[in-house]
PDB file of C-alpha atoms in Angstrom:
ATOM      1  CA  UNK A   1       0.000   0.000   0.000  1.00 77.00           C
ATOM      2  CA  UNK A   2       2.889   2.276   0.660  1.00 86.00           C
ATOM      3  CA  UNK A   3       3.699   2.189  -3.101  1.00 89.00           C
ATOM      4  CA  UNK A   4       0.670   3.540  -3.973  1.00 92.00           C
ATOM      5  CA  UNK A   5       0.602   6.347  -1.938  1.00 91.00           C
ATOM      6  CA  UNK A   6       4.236   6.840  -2.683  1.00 92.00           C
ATOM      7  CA  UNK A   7       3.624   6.288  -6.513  1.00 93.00           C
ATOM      8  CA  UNK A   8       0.751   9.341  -6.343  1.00 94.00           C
ATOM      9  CA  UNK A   9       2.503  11.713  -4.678  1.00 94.00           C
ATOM     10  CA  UNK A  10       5.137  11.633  -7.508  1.00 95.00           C
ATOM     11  CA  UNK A  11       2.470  11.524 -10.145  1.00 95.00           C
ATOM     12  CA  UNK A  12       0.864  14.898  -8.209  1.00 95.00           C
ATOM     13  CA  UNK A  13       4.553  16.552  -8.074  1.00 94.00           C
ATOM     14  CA  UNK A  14       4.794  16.124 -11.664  1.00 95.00           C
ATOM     15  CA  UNK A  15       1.199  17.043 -12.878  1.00 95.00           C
ATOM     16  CA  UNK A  16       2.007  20.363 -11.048  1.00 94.00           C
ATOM     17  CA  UNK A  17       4.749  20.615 -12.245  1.00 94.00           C
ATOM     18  CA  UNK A  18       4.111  19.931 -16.079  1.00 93.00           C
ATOM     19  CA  UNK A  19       0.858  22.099 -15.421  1.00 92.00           C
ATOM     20  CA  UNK A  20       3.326  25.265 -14.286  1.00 91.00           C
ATOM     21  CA  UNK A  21       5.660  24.678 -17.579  1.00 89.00           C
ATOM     22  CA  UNK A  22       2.600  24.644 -19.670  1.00 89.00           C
ATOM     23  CA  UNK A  23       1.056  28.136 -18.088  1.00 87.00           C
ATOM     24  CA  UNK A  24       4.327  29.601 -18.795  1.00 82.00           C
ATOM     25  CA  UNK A  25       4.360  28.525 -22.402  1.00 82.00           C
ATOM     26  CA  UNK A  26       1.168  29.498 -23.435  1.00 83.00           C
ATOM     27  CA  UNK A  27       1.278  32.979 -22.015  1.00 82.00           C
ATOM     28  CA  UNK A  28       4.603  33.706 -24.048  1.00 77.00           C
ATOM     29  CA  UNK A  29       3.007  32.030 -27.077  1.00 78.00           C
ATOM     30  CA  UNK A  30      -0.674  34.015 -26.649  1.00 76.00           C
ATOM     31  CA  UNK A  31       1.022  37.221 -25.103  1.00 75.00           C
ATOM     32  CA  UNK A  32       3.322  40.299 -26.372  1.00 75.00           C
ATOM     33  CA  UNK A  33       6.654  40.405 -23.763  1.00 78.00           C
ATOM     34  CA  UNK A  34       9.467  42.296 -24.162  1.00 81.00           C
ATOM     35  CA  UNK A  35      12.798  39.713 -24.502  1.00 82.00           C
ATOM     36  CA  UNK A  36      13.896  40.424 -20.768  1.00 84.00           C
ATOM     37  CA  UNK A  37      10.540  38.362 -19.896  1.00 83.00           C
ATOM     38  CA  UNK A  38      11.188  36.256 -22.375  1.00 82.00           C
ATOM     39  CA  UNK A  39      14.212  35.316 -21.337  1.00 86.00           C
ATOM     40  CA  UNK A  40      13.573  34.806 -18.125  1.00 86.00           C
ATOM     41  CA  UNK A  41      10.629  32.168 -18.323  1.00 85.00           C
ATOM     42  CA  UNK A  42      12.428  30.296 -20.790  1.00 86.00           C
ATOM     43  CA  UNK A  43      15.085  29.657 -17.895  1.00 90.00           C
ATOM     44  CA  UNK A  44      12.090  28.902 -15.823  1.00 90.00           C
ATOM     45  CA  UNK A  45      10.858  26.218 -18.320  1.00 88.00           C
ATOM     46  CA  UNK A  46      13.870  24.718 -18.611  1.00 92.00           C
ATOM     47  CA  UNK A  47      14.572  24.213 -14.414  1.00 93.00           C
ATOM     48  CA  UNK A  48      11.073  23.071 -14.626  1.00 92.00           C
ATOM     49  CA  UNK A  49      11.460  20.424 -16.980  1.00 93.00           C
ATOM     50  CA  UNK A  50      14.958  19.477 -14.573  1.00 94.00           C
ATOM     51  CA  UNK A  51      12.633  19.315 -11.759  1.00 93.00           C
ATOM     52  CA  UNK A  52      10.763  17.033 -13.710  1.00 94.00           C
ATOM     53  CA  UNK A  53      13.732  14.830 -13.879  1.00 95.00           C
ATOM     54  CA  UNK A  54      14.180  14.661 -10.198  1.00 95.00           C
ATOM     55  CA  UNK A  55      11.366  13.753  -9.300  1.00 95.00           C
ATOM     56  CA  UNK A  56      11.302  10.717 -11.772  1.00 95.00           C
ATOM     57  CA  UNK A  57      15.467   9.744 -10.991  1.00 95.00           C
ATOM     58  CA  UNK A  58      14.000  10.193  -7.266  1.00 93.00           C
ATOM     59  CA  UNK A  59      11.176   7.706  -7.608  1.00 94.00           C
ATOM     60  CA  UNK A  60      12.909   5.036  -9.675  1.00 94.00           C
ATOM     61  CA  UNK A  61      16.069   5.257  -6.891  1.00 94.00           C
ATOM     62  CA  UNK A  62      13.472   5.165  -4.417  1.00 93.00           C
ATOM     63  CA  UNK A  63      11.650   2.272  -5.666  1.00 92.00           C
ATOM     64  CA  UNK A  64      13.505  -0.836  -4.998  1.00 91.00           C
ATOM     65  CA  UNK A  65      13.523  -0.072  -1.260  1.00 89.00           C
ATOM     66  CA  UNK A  66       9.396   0.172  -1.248  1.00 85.00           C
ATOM     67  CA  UNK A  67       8.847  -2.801  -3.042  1.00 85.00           C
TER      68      UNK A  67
END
């Protein structure tokens, strides 16, 4: 049971994750920003998508000693 609740709570990190990446990109792709912005949540989107990798490396290190 503890690797369900363990295997949701990653699932949850990354949906909020992916969800925050995806906010970003439509709001440069739907609205006019100077390049400073720009700039600036495009380094946000990529440590985003890093975080995302975390979290997975995390929960597949994590794994073998919850089964």
């Amino acid at each position: 049971m503890e690797i369900i609740g363990f295997t949701f709570d990653v699932l949850g990190k990354i949906m909020i994750a992916f969800t925050a990446i995806m906010v970003h990109y439509r709001f440069a792709k739907e609205h006019k920003i100077d390049e400073k912005v720009f700039s600036e949540m495009k380094r946000e989107k990529i440590i985003g998508i890093l975080g995302i990798v975390f979290i997975i490396i995390g929960y597949l290190l994590q794994l073998p000693g919850k089964l």
